[in-house]
């Protein structure tokens, strides 16, 4: 779908210079002399490169809509991860470096994820906002210690280091934010 340069907004995905770009910032300028234009900052979805481009309001840009599909994480297959399409039961393999080292520890067998696709090619992966993990090891609980602003280090069942309240001990289940990697609350 072609759109005018002045209709570009942050979050849109554009096809430009042979690549897919997600708009991170767009400021619209109307100078006293000459035509209006948009200063656009974008990031390439495949390479991660950044782009600063100026689009005049009469320029036409190709806007791309990504298809979001529900997948389930199945298993680790060496240097790739296997996911199954929940609708078709078709399996796809994604390279670990594409998924990202900071996200892999949060993947759990059977976990529902959303994979953004463009022309049947995976472009992005979204994890659930929060996951439940078990505290694998931490310092012993000190009797009489209550919830305070000081947290103690712990290692979760997925191997990630995390700061937890001082009254918690190993074996307890906790909810962790997948984007920040921080403790949210005790799991029910």
Tab-separated table of N, CA and C in Angstrom, residues 8-176:
chain	number	residue	atom	x	y	z
A	8	UNK	N	3.685	9.256	7.288
A	8	UNK	CA	4.559	8.310	7.996
A	8	UNK	C	4.508	8.585	9.497
A	9	UNK	N	4.315	7.508	10.269
A	9	UNK	CA	4.238	7.613	11.725
A	9	UNK	C	5.140	6.547	12.362
A	10	UNK	N	5.602	6.783	13.605
A	10	UNK	CA	6.415	5.774	14.299
A	10	UNK	C	5.657	4.450	14.434
A	11	UNK	N	6.376	3.341	14.278
A	11	UNK	CA	5.781	2.013	14.383
A	11	UNK	C	5.430	1.412	13.036
A	12	UNK	N	5.304	2.253	12.007
A	12	UNK	CA	4.990	1.735	10.664
A	12	UNK	C	6.187	0.977	10.108
A	13	UNK	N	5.908	-0.002	9.253
A	13	UNK	CA	6.972	-0.732	8.563
A	13	UNK	C	6.914	-0.317	7.095
A	14	UNK	N	8.050	0.143	6.579
A	14	UNK	CA	8.128	0.630	5.202
A	14	UNK	C	9.068	-0.241	4.383
A	15	UNK	N	8.759	-0.386	3.103
A	15	UNK	CA	9.672	-1.047	2.182
A	15	UNK	C	10.385	0.087	1.455
A	16	UNK	N	11.721	0.192	1.663
A	16	UNK	CA	12.485	1.318	1.135
A	16	UNK	C	13.906	0.850	0.841
A	17	UNK	N	14.449	1.255	-0.279
A	17	UNK	CA	15.821	0.875	-0.671
A	17	UNK	C	16.048	-0.630	-0.603
A	18	UNK	N	15.065	-1.421	-0.995
A	18	UNK	CA	15.208	-2.873	-1.042
A	18	UNK	C	15.188	-3.573	0.299
A	19	UNK	N	14.774	-2.886	1.375
A	19	UNK	CA	14.728	-3.515	2.692
A	19	UNK	C	13.469	-3.134	3.443
A	20	UNK	N	13.235	-3.795	4.564
A	20	UNK	CA	12.100	-3.476	5.432
A	20	UNK	C	12.616	-2.637	6.596
A	21	UNK	N	11.974	-1.494	6.824
A	21	UNK	CA	12.398	-0.549	7.854
A	21	UNK	C	11.237	-0.253	8.790
A	22	UNK	N	11.477	-0.296	10.091
A	22	UNK	CA	10.460	0.097	11.058
A	22	UNK	C	10.792	1.531	11.477
A	23	UNK	N	9.783	2.405	11.418
A	23	UNK	CA	9.966	3.821	11.734
A	23	UNK	C	10.048	3.978	13.246
A	24	UNK	N	11.164	4.552	13.740
A	24	UNK	CA	11.324	4.772	15.178
A	24	UNK	C	10.951	6.197	15.564
A	25	UNK	N	11.197	7.161	14.637
A	25	UNK	CA	10.825	8.550	14.894
A	25	UNK	C	10.458	9.232	13.593
A	26	UNK	N	9.443	10.066	13.633
A	26	UNK	CA	9.052	10.844	12.460
A	26	UNK	C	8.624	12.229	12.933
A	27	UNK	N	9.297	13.256	12.416
A	27	UNK	CA	8.881	14.627	12.747
A	27	UNK	C	8.516	15.330	11.447
A	28	UNK	N	7.378	15.980	11.464
A	28	UNK	CA	6.866	16.654	10.274
A	28	UNK	C	7.211	18.138	10.355
A	29	UNK	N	7.785	18.652	9.249
A	29	UNK	CA	8.260	20.031	9.212
A	29	UNK	C	7.546	20.771	8.084
A	30	UNK	N	7.049	21.959	8.401
A	30	UNK	CA	6.430	22.817	7.385
A	30	UNK	C	7.199	24.127	7.358
A	31	UNK	N	8.235	24.199	6.525
A	31	UNK	CA	9.025	25.434	6.485
A	31	UNK	C	8.219	26.569	5.833
A	32	UNK	N	8.628	27.796	6.110
A	32	UNK	CA	7.935	28.941	5.523
A	32	UNK	C	8.098	28.978	4.013
A	33	UNK	N	9.204	28.441	3.527
A	33	UNK	CA	9.487	28.452	2.100
A	33	UNK	C	9.633	27.001	1.639
A	34	UNK	N	8.983	26.627	0.564
A	34	UNK	CA	9.102	25.260	0.058
A	34	UNK	C	8.021	24.357	0.618
A	35	UNK	N	8.056	23.079	0.175
A	35	UNK	CA	7.033	22.116	0.579
A	35	UNK	C	7.315	21.481	1.921
A	36	UNK	N	6.283	20.919	2.511
A	36	UNK	CA	6.413	20.218	3.792
A	36	UNK	C	7.151	18.907	3.587
A	37	UNK	N	7.809	18.435	4.652
A	37	UNK	CA	8.523	17.165	4.584
A	37	UNK	C	8.533	16.494	5.949
A	38	UNK	N	8.905	15.223	5.949
A	38	UNK	CA	9.003	14.457	7.199
A	38	UNK	C	10.438	13.975	7.366
A	39	UNK	N	11.029	14.262	8.528
A	39	UNK	CA	12.333	13.693	8.885
A	39	UNK	C	12.047	12.362	9.554
A	40	UNK	N	12.548	11.273	8.961
A	40	UNK	CA	12.213	9.938	9.440
A	40	UNK	C	13.474	9.200	9.881
A	41	UNK	N	13.415	8.641	11.106
A	41	UNK	CA	14.455	7.727	11.586
A	41	UNK	C	13.859	6.336	11.541
A	42	UNK	N	14.594	5.397	10.945
A	42	UNK	CA	14.082	4.033	10.831
A	42	UNK	C	15.200	3.040	11.099
A	43	UNK	N	14.807	1.806	11.431
A	43	UNK	CA	15.761	0.727	11.706
A	43	UNK	C	15.433	-0.438	10.789
A	44	UNK	N	16.452	-0.991	10.136
A	44	UNK	CA	16.256	-2.118	9.237
A	44	UNK	C	15.924	-3.367	10.052
A	45	UNK	N	14.840	-4.059	9.680
A	45	UNK	CA	14.398	-5.227	10.438
A	45	UNK	C	15.328	-6.423	10.267
A	46	UNK	N	16.037	-6.514	9.138
A	46	UNK	CA	16.925	-7.659	8.924
A	46	UNK	C	18.324	-7.409	9.469
A	47	UNK	N	18.900	-6.224	9.176
A	47	UNK	CA	20.304	-5.976	9.525
A	47	UNK	C	20.476	-5.173	10.802
A	48	UNK	N	19.434	-4.421	11.208
A	48	UNK	CA	19.551	-3.580	12.393
A	48	UNK	C	20.158	-2.221	12.094
A	49	UNK	N	20.523	-1.940	10.821
A	49	UNK	CA	21.091	-0.639	10.452
A	49	UNK	C	20.070	0.462	10.669
A	50	UNK	N	20.592	1.677	10.914
A	50	UNK	CA	19.705	2.831	11.103
A	50	UNK	C	19.721	3.689	9.850
A	51	UNK	N	18.622	4.428	9.648
A	51	UNK	CA	18.463	5.268	8.467
A	51	UNK	C	17.830	6.588	8.885
A	52	UNK	N	18.388	7.693	8.405
A	52	UNK	CA	17.780	9.011	8.562
A	52	UNK	C	17.451	9.486	7.166
A	53	UNK	N	16.180	9.694	6.896
A	53	UNK	CA	15.749	10.054	5.547
A	53	UNK	C	14.738	11.186	5.633
A	54	UNK	N	14.733	12.019	4.595
A	54	UNK	CA	13.770	13.117	4.501
A	54	UNK	C	12.814	12.789	3.359
A	55	UNK	N	11.517	12.706	3.683
A	55	UNK	CA	10.494	12.438	2.670
A	55	UNK	C	9.653	13.693	2.464
A	56	UNK	N	9.526	14.146	1.224
A	56	UNK	CA	8.629	15.262	0.928
A	56	UNK	C	7.196	14.745	0.997
A	57	UNK	N	6.246	15.634	1.225
A	57	UNK	CA	4.850	15.200	1.386
A	57	UNK	C	4.301	14.550	0.116
A	58	UNK	N	4.848	14.895	-1.053
A	58	UNK	CA	4.347	14.285	-2.298
A	58	UNK	C	5.051	12.965	-2.640
A	59	UNK	N	6.124	12.604	-1.889
A	59	UNK	CA	6.801	11.316	-2.126
A	59	UNK	C	5.876	10.165	-1.747
A	60	UNK	N	5.930	9.097	-2.530
A	60	UNK	CA	5.144	7.898	-2.229
A	60	UNK	C	6.074	6.843	-1.640
A	61	UNK	N	5.632	6.230	-0.535
A	61	UNK	CA	6.416	5.200	0.144
A	61	UNK	C	5.533	3.962	0.294
A	62	UNK	N	6.147	2.785	0.150
A	62	UNK	CA	5.412	1.525	0.269
A	62	UNK	C	5.325	1.134	1.747
A	63	UNK	N	4.079	1.091	2.272
A	63	UNK	CA	3.865	0.645	3.654
A	63	UNK	C	3.570	-0.845	3.645
A	64	UNK	N	4.216	-1.568	4.548
A	64	UNK	CA	4.081	-3.019	4.622
A	64	UNK	C	3.320	-3.373	5.895
A	65	UNK	N	2.390	-4.316	5.791
A	65	UNK	CA	1.738	-4.818	6.996
A	65	UNK	C	2.279	-6.214	7.263
A	66	UNK	N	2.688	-6.429	8.483
A	66	UNK	CA	3.237	-7.728	8.871
A	66	UNK	C	2.110	-8.596	9.405
A	67	UNK	N	2.164	-9.861	9.049
A	67	UNK	CA	1.167	-10.815	9.530
A	67	UNK	C	1.660	-11.386	10.857
A	68	UNK	N	0.805	-11.363	11.861
A	68	UNK	CA	1.178	-11.907	13.168
A	68	UNK	C	0.561	-13.288	13.317
A	69	UNK	N	1.419	-14.286	13.560
A	69	UNK	CA	0.951	-15.663	13.697
A	69	UNK	C	1.325	-16.193	15.078
A	70	UNK	N	0.431	-17.024	15.625
A	70	UNK	CA	0.692	-17.661	16.917
A	70	UNK	C	1.485	-18.938	16.701
A	71	UNK	N	2.573	-19.069	17.453
A	71	UNK	CA	3.418	-20.250	17.400
A	71	UNK	C	3.634	-20.769	18.808
A	72	UNK	N	4.001	-22.041	18.907
A	72	UNK	CA	4.391	-22.639	20.179
A	72	UNK	C	5.855	-23.038	20.072
A	73	UNK	N	6.620	-22.758	21.144
A	73	UNK	CA	8.021	-23.165	21.173
A	73	UNK	C	8.075	-24.659	21.483
A	74	UNK	N	8.798	-25.422	20.651
A	74	UNK	CA	8.881	-26.867	20.866
A	74	UNK	C	10.173	-27.281	21.563
A	75	UNK	N	11.334	-27.052	20.895
A	75	UNK	CA	12.587	-27.502	21.498
A	75	UNK	C	13.791	-26.823	20.872
A	76	UNK	N	14.938	-26.986	21.557
A	76	UNK	CA	16.233	-26.484	21.113
A	76	UNK	C	16.848	-27.542	20.198
A	77	UNK	N	17.284	-27.120	19.011
A	77	UNK	CA	17.842	-28.063	18.037
A	77	UNK	C	19.277	-27.667	17.706
A	78	UNK	N	20.142	-27.588	18.718
A	78	UNK	CA	21.537	-27.211	18.483
A	78	UNK	C	21.683	-25.708	18.329
A	79	UNK	N	21.960	-25.243	17.092
A	79	UNK	CA	22.118	-23.804	16.872
A	79	UNK	C	20.836	-23.141	16.381
A	80	UNK	N	19.732	-23.883	16.407
A	80	UNK	CA	18.441	-23.304	16.029
A	80	UNK	C	17.367	-23.729	17.038
A	81	UNK	N	16.224	-23.043	16.969
A	81	UNK	CA	15.091	-23.329	17.846
A	81	UNK	C	13.898	-23.695	16.972
A	82	UNK	N	13.105	-24.681	17.405
A	82	UNK	CA	11.981	-25.162	16.601
A	82	UNK	C	10.671	-24.643	17.193
A	83	UNK	N	9.852	-24.035	16.309
A	83	UNK	CA	8.543	-23.509	16.682
A	83	UNK	C	7.489	-24.165	15.806
A	84	UNK	N	6.248	-24.280	16.328
A	84	UNK	CA	5.152	-24.877	15.560
A	84	UNK	C	4.027	-23.860	15.412
A	85	UNK	N	3.542	-23.714	14.167
A	85	UNK	CA	2.402	-22.843	13.873
A	85	UNK	C	1.168	-23.465	14.524
A	86	UNK	N	0.487	-22.714	15.407
A	86	UNK	CA	-0.670	-23.246	16.129
A	86	UNK	C	-1.851	-23.541	15.210
A	87	UNK	N	-1.934	-22.881	14.055
A	87	UNK	CA	-3.068	-23.085	13.145
A	87	UNK	C	-2.837	-24.266	12.205
A	88	UNK	N	-1.622	-24.382	11.641
A	88	UNK	CA	-1.364	-25.404	10.617
A	88	UNK	C	-0.525	-26.575	11.121
A	89	UNK	N	0.015	-26.473	12.317
A	89	UNK	CA	0.915	-27.478	12.912
A	89	UNK	C	2.207	-27.634	12.106
A	90	UNK	N	2.516	-26.654	11.269
A	90	UNK	CA	3.748	-26.643	10.491
A	90	UNK	C	4.880	-26.175	11.405
A	91	UNK	N	6.064	-26.779	11.259
A	91	UNK	CA	7.196	-26.401	12.103
A	91	UNK	C	8.182	-25.532	11.334
A	92	UNK	N	8.746	-24.527	12.040
A	92	UNK	CA	9.815	-23.727	11.448
A	92	UNK	C	10.984	-23.692	12.422
A	93	UNK	N	12.183	-23.546	11.867
A	93	UNK	CA	13.389	-23.426	12.684
A	93	UNK	C	13.921	-22.016	12.548
A	94	UNK	N	14.224	-21.383	13.683
A	94	UNK	CA	14.815	-20.048	13.688
A	94	UNK	C	16.194	-20.138	14.327
A	95	UNK	N	17.164	-19.462	13.727
A	95	UNK	CA	18.529	-19.463	14.253
A	95	UNK	C	18.575	-18.771	15.614
A	96	UNK	N	19.399	-19.296	16.530
A	96	UNK	CA	19.492	-18.733	17.873
A	96	UNK	C	19.966	-17.281	17.847
A	97	UNK	N	20.912	-16.953	16.957
A	97	UNK	CA	21.396	-15.571	16.917
A	97	UNK	C	20.323	-14.613	16.406
A	98	UNK	N	19.369	-15.110	15.615
A	98	UNK	CA	18.251	-14.282	15.151
A	98	UNK	C	17.278	-14.016	16.305
A	99	UNK	N	17.007	-15.041	17.116
A	99	UNK	CA	16.089	-14.898	18.250
A	99	UNK	C	16.700	-13.972	19.303
A	100	UNK	N	17.994	-14.113	19.559
A	100	UNK	CA	18.688	-13.249	20.514
A	100	UNK	C	18.987	-13.940	21.825
A	101	UNK	N	20.249	-13.822	22.264
A	101	UNK	CA	20.710	-14.468	23.497
A	101	UNK	C	19.948	-14.018	24.735
A	102	UNK	N	19.436	-12.768	24.724
A	102	UNK	CA	18.725	-12.268	25.904
A	102	UNK	C	17.317	-12.843	26.008
A	103	UNK	N	16.770	-13.394	24.918
A	103	UNK	CA	15.409	-13.954	24.962
A	103	UNK	C	15.380	-15.462	25.146
A	104	UNK	N	16.378	-16.154	24.664
A	104	UNK	CA	16.391	-17.626	24.660
A	104	UNK	C	16.153	-18.226	26.050
A	105	UNK	N	16.781	-17.716	27.127
A	105	UNK	CA	16.556	-18.337	28.441
A	105	UNK	C	15.097	-18.334	28.898
A	106	UNK	N	14.289	-17.399	28.392
A	106	UNK	CA	12.896	-17.313	28.824
A	106	UNK	C	11.981	-18.272	28.076
A	107	UNK	N	12.456	-18.863	26.981
A	107	UNK	CA	11.622	-19.809	26.232
A	107	UNK	C	11.422	-21.079	27.047
A	108	UNK	N	10.169	-21.510	27.139
A	108	UNK	CA	9.837	-22.742	27.853
A	108	UNK	C	9.040	-23.629	26.909
A	109	UNK	N	9.220	-24.923	27.027
A	109	UNK	CA	8.522	-25.871	26.159
A	109	UNK	C	7.016	-25.623	26.180
A	110	UNK	N	6.421	-25.490	24.984
A	110	UNK	CA	4.987	-25.260	24.865
A	110	UNK	C	4.569	-23.805	24.982
A	111	UNK	N	5.526	-22.895	25.229
A	111	UNK	CA	5.220	-21.472	25.390
A	111	UNK	C	4.660	-20.876	24.094
A	112	UNK	N	3.609	-20.070	24.235
A	112	UNK	CA	2.998	-19.390	23.085
A	112	UNK	C	3.774	-18.108	22.795
A	113	UNK	N	4.193	-17.928	21.543
A	113	UNK	CA	4.877	-16.717	21.107
A	113	UNK	C	4.184	-16.202	19.848
A	114	UNK	N	4.427	-14.939	19.516
A	114	UNK	CA	3.894	-14.360	18.284
A	114	UNK	C	5.076	-14.076	17.369
A	115	UNK	N	5.007	-14.606	16.144
A	115	UNK	CA	6.054	-14.352	15.156
A	115	UNK	C	5.451	-13.500	14.052
A	116	UNK	N	6.089	-12.356	13.794
A	116	UNK	CA	5.640	-11.475	12.722
A	116	UNK	C	6.260	-11.956	11.419
A	117	UNK	N	5.409	-12.103	10.406
A	117	UNK	CA	5.859	-12.640	9.115
A	117	UNK	C	5.612	-11.623	8.010
A	118	UNK	N	6.513	-11.613	7.031
A	118	UNK	CA	6.325	-10.822	5.811
A	118	UNK	C	6.624	-11.745	4.648
A	119	UNK	N	5.610	-12.002	3.833
A	119	UNK	CA	5.738	-12.925	2.695
A	119	UNK	C	6.317	-14.268	3.149
A	120	UNK	N	5.715	-14.813	4.221
A	120	UNK	CA	6.083	-16.118	4.813
A	120	UNK	C	7.518	-16.155	5.346
A	121	UNK	N	8.130	-14.996	5.561
A	121	UNK	CA	9.478	-14.936	6.131
A	121	UNK	C	9.391	-14.310	7.516
A	122	UNK	N	9.950	-14.962	8.564
A	122	UNK	CA	9.881	-14.391	9.915
A	122	UNK	C	10.689	-13.094	10.007
A	123	UNK	N	10.079	-12.067	10.601
A	123	UNK	CA	10.711	-10.757	10.737
A	123	UNK	C	10.959	-10.427	12.214
A	124	UNK	N	10.004	-10.782	13.086
A	124	UNK	CA	10.144	-10.465	14.503
A	124	UNK	C	9.494	-11.523	15.372
A	125	UNK	N	9.931	-11.580	16.645
A	125	UNK	CA	9.398	-12.563	17.589
A	125	UNK	C	9.039	-11.842	18.879
A	126	UNK	N	7.839	-12.076	19.374
A	126	UNK	CA	7.387	-11.484	20.633
A	126	UNK	C	7.154	-12.582	21.654
A	127	UNK	N	7.809	-12.451	22.802
A	127	UNK	CA	7.589	-13.371	23.920
A	127	UNK	C	6.408	-12.860	24.741
A	128	UNK	N	5.815	-13.720	25.583
A	128	UNK	CA	4.821	-13.204	26.535
A	128	UNK	C	5.501	-12.149	27.420
A	129	UNK	N	4.732	-11.200	27.954
A	129	UNK	CA	5.315	-10.134	28.776
A	129	UNK	C	5.979	-10.672	30.039
A	130	UNK	N	5.408	-11.742	30.610
A	130	UNK	CA	5.931	-12.283	31.863
A	130	UNK	C	5.966	-13.809	31.808
A	131	UNK	N	6.946	-14.393	32.511
A	131	UNK	CA	7.038	-15.851	32.622
A	131	UNK	C	7.196	-16.231	34.089
A	132	UNK	N	6.806	-17.471	34.410
A	132	UNK	CA	6.967	-17.990	35.763
A	132	UNK	C	8.235	-18.840	35.793
A	133	UNK	N	9.123	-18.534	36.733
A	133	UNK	CA	10.374	-19.277	36.903
A	133	UNK	C	10.484	-19.718	38.356
A	134	UNK	N	11.368	-20.671	38.595
A	134	UNK	CA	11.615	-21.131	39.959
A	134	UNK	C	12.970	-20.604	40.396
A	135	UNK	N	13.081	-20.202	41.653
A	135	UNK	CA	14.364	-19.758	42.194
A	135	UNK	C	15.206	-21.008	42.400
A	136	UNK	N	16.318	-21.125	41.669
A	136	UNK	CA	17.176	-22.313	41.762
A	136	UNK	C	18.121	-22.211	42.946
A	137	UNK	N	18.760	-21.048	43.109
A	137	UNK	CA	19.623	-20.872	44.274
A	137	UNK	C	19.692	-19.407	44.667
A	138	UNK	N	19.818	-19.187	45.982
A	138	UNK	CA	19.929	-17.839	46.528
A	138	UNK	C	20.508	-17.939	47.932
A	139	UNK	N	20.809	-16.803	48.513
A	139	UNK	CA	21.313	-16.791	49.884
A	139	UNK	C	20.191	-17.229	50.814
A	140	UNK	N	20.528	-17.839	51.951
A	140	UNK	CA	19.468	-18.272	52.869
A	140	UNK	C	18.678	-17.082	53.419
A	141	UNK	N	17.416	-17.344	53.748
A	141	UNK	CA	16.549	-16.314	54.302
A	141	UNK	C	16.949	-16.060	55.749
A	142	UNK	N	17.035	-14.779	56.116
A	142	UNK	CA	17.368	-14.412	57.491
A	142	UNK	C	16.055	-14.263	58.247
A	143	UNK	N	15.957	-14.957	59.393
A	143	UNK	CA	14.711	-14.935	60.172
A	143	UNK	C	14.392	-13.506	60.615
A	144	UNK	N	13.101	-13.149	60.454
A	144	UNK	CA	12.659	-11.821	60.871
A	144	UNK	C	12.828	-10.768	59.791
A	145	UNK	N	13.363	-11.179	58.650
A	145	UNK	CA	13.550	-10.209	57.572
A	145	UNK	C	12.211	-9.985	56.857
A	146	UNK	N	11.871	-8.744	56.629
A	146	UNK	CA	10.608	-8.425	55.957
A	146	UNK	C	10.893	-7.815	54.600
A	147	UNK	N	9.835	-7.558	53.870
A	147	UNK	CA	9.987	-6.933	52.556
A	147	UNK	C	10.561	-5.542	52.738
A	148	UNK	N	11.718	-5.322	52.166
A	148	UNK	CA	12.335	-4.002	52.254
A	148	UNK	C	12.809	-3.612	50.857
A	149	UNK	N	13.421	-2.474	50.764
A	149	UNK	CA	13.846	-1.996	49.450
A	149	UNK	C	15.117	-2.707	48.968
A	150	UNK	N	15.779	-3.459	49.851
A	150	UNK	CA	17.004	-4.155	49.428
A	150	UNK	C	16.662	-5.552	48.907
A	151	UNK	N	17.221	-5.873	47.771
A	151	UNK	CA	16.981	-7.175	47.158
A	151	UNK	C	18.262	-7.988	47.232
A	152	UNK	N	18.154	-9.321	47.111
A	152	UNK	CA	19.334	-10.177	47.145
A	152	UNK	C	19.455	-10.915	45.810
A	153	UNK	N	20.678	-11.261	45.401
A	153	UNK	CA	20.857	-11.961	44.127
A	153	UNK	C	20.374	-13.407	44.201
A	154	UNK	N	19.876	-13.892	43.053
A	154	UNK	CA	19.419	-15.277	42.958
A	154	UNK	C	19.651	-15.742	41.532
A	155	UNK	N	19.630	-17.060	41.357
A	155	UNK	CA	19.708	-17.631	40.016
A	155	UNK	C	18.408	-18.382	39.781
A	156	UNK	N	17.727	-18.029	38.682
A	156	UNK	CA	16.452	-18.655	38.352
A	156	UNK	C	16.688	-20.004	37.676
A	157	UNK	N	15.609	-20.770	37.517
A	157	UNK	CA	15.708	-22.108	36.925
A	157	UNK	C	16.208	-22.083	35.484
A	158	UNK	N	16.134	-20.914	34.808
A	158	UNK	CA	16.628	-20.819	33.437
A	158	UNK	C	18.077	-20.343	33.374
A	159	UNK	N	18.727	-20.182	34.539
A	159	UNK	CA	20.131	-19.788	34.583
A	159	UNK	C	20.361	-18.285	34.617
A	160	UNK	N	19.309	-17.491	34.581
A	160	UNK	CA	19.444	-16.033	34.574
A	160	UNK	C	19.592	-15.522	36.003
A	161	UNK	N	20.543	-14.575	36.190
A	161	UNK	CA	20.710	-13.935	37.495
A	161	UNK	C	19.623	-12.883	37.652
A	162	UNK	N	19.037	-12.835	38.842
A	162	UNK	CA	17.913	-11.930	39.088
A	162	UNK	C	17.965	-11.463	40.538
A	163	UNK	N	17.436	-10.281	40.802
A	163	UNK	CA	17.373	-9.761	42.169
A	163	UNK	C	15.961	-10.026	42.712
A	164	UNK	N	15.893	-10.663	43.889
A	164	UNK	CA	14.600	-11.010	44.491
A	164	UNK	C	14.514	-10.440	45.904
A	165	UNK	N	13.297	-10.336	46.471
A	165	UNK	CA	13.158	-9.847	47.848
A	165	UNK	C	13.904	-10.755	48.830
A	166	UNK	N	14.388	-10.187	49.918
A	166	UNK	CA	15.231	-10.943	50.862
A	166	UNK	C	14.521	-12.090	51.581
A	167	UNK	N	13.193	-12.072	51.658
A	167	UNK	CA	12.476	-13.117	52.397
A	167	UNK	C	12.234	-14.369	51.557
A	168	UNK	N	12.563	-14.347	50.266
A	168	UNK	CA	12.310	-15.508	49.399
A	168	UNK	C	13.461	-16.500	49.474
A	169	UNK	N	13.138	-17.779	49.192
A	169	UNK	CA	14.173	-18.811	49.251
A	169	UNK	C	14.118	-19.690	48.002
A	170	UNK	N	15.107	-20.561	47.868
A	170	UNK	CA	15.185	-21.460	46.714
A	170	UNK	C	13.959	-22.362	46.662
A	171	UNK	N	13.493	-22.657	45.453
A	171	UNK	CA	12.330	-23.516	45.273
A	171	UNK	C	11.034	-22.750	45.091
A	172	UNK	N	11.026	-21.452	45.426
A	172	UNK	CA	9.806	-20.652	45.255
A	172	UNK	C	9.644	-20.235	43.798
A	173	UNK	N	8.401	-20.103	43.385
A	173	UNK	CA	8.106	-19.685	42.010
A	173	UNK	C	7.895	-18.175	41.976
A	174	UNK	N	8.491	-17.538	40.953
A	174	UNK	CA	8.395	-16.088	40.803
A	174	UNK	C	7.967	-15.729	39.385
A	175	UNK	N	7.390	-14.533	39.222
A	175	UNK	CA	7.024	-14.007	37.908
A	175	UNK	C	8.109	-13.011	37.510
A	176	UNK	N	8.632	-13.172	36.275
A	176	UNK	CA	9.722	-12.330	35.787
A	176	UNK	C	9.291	-11.645	34.495
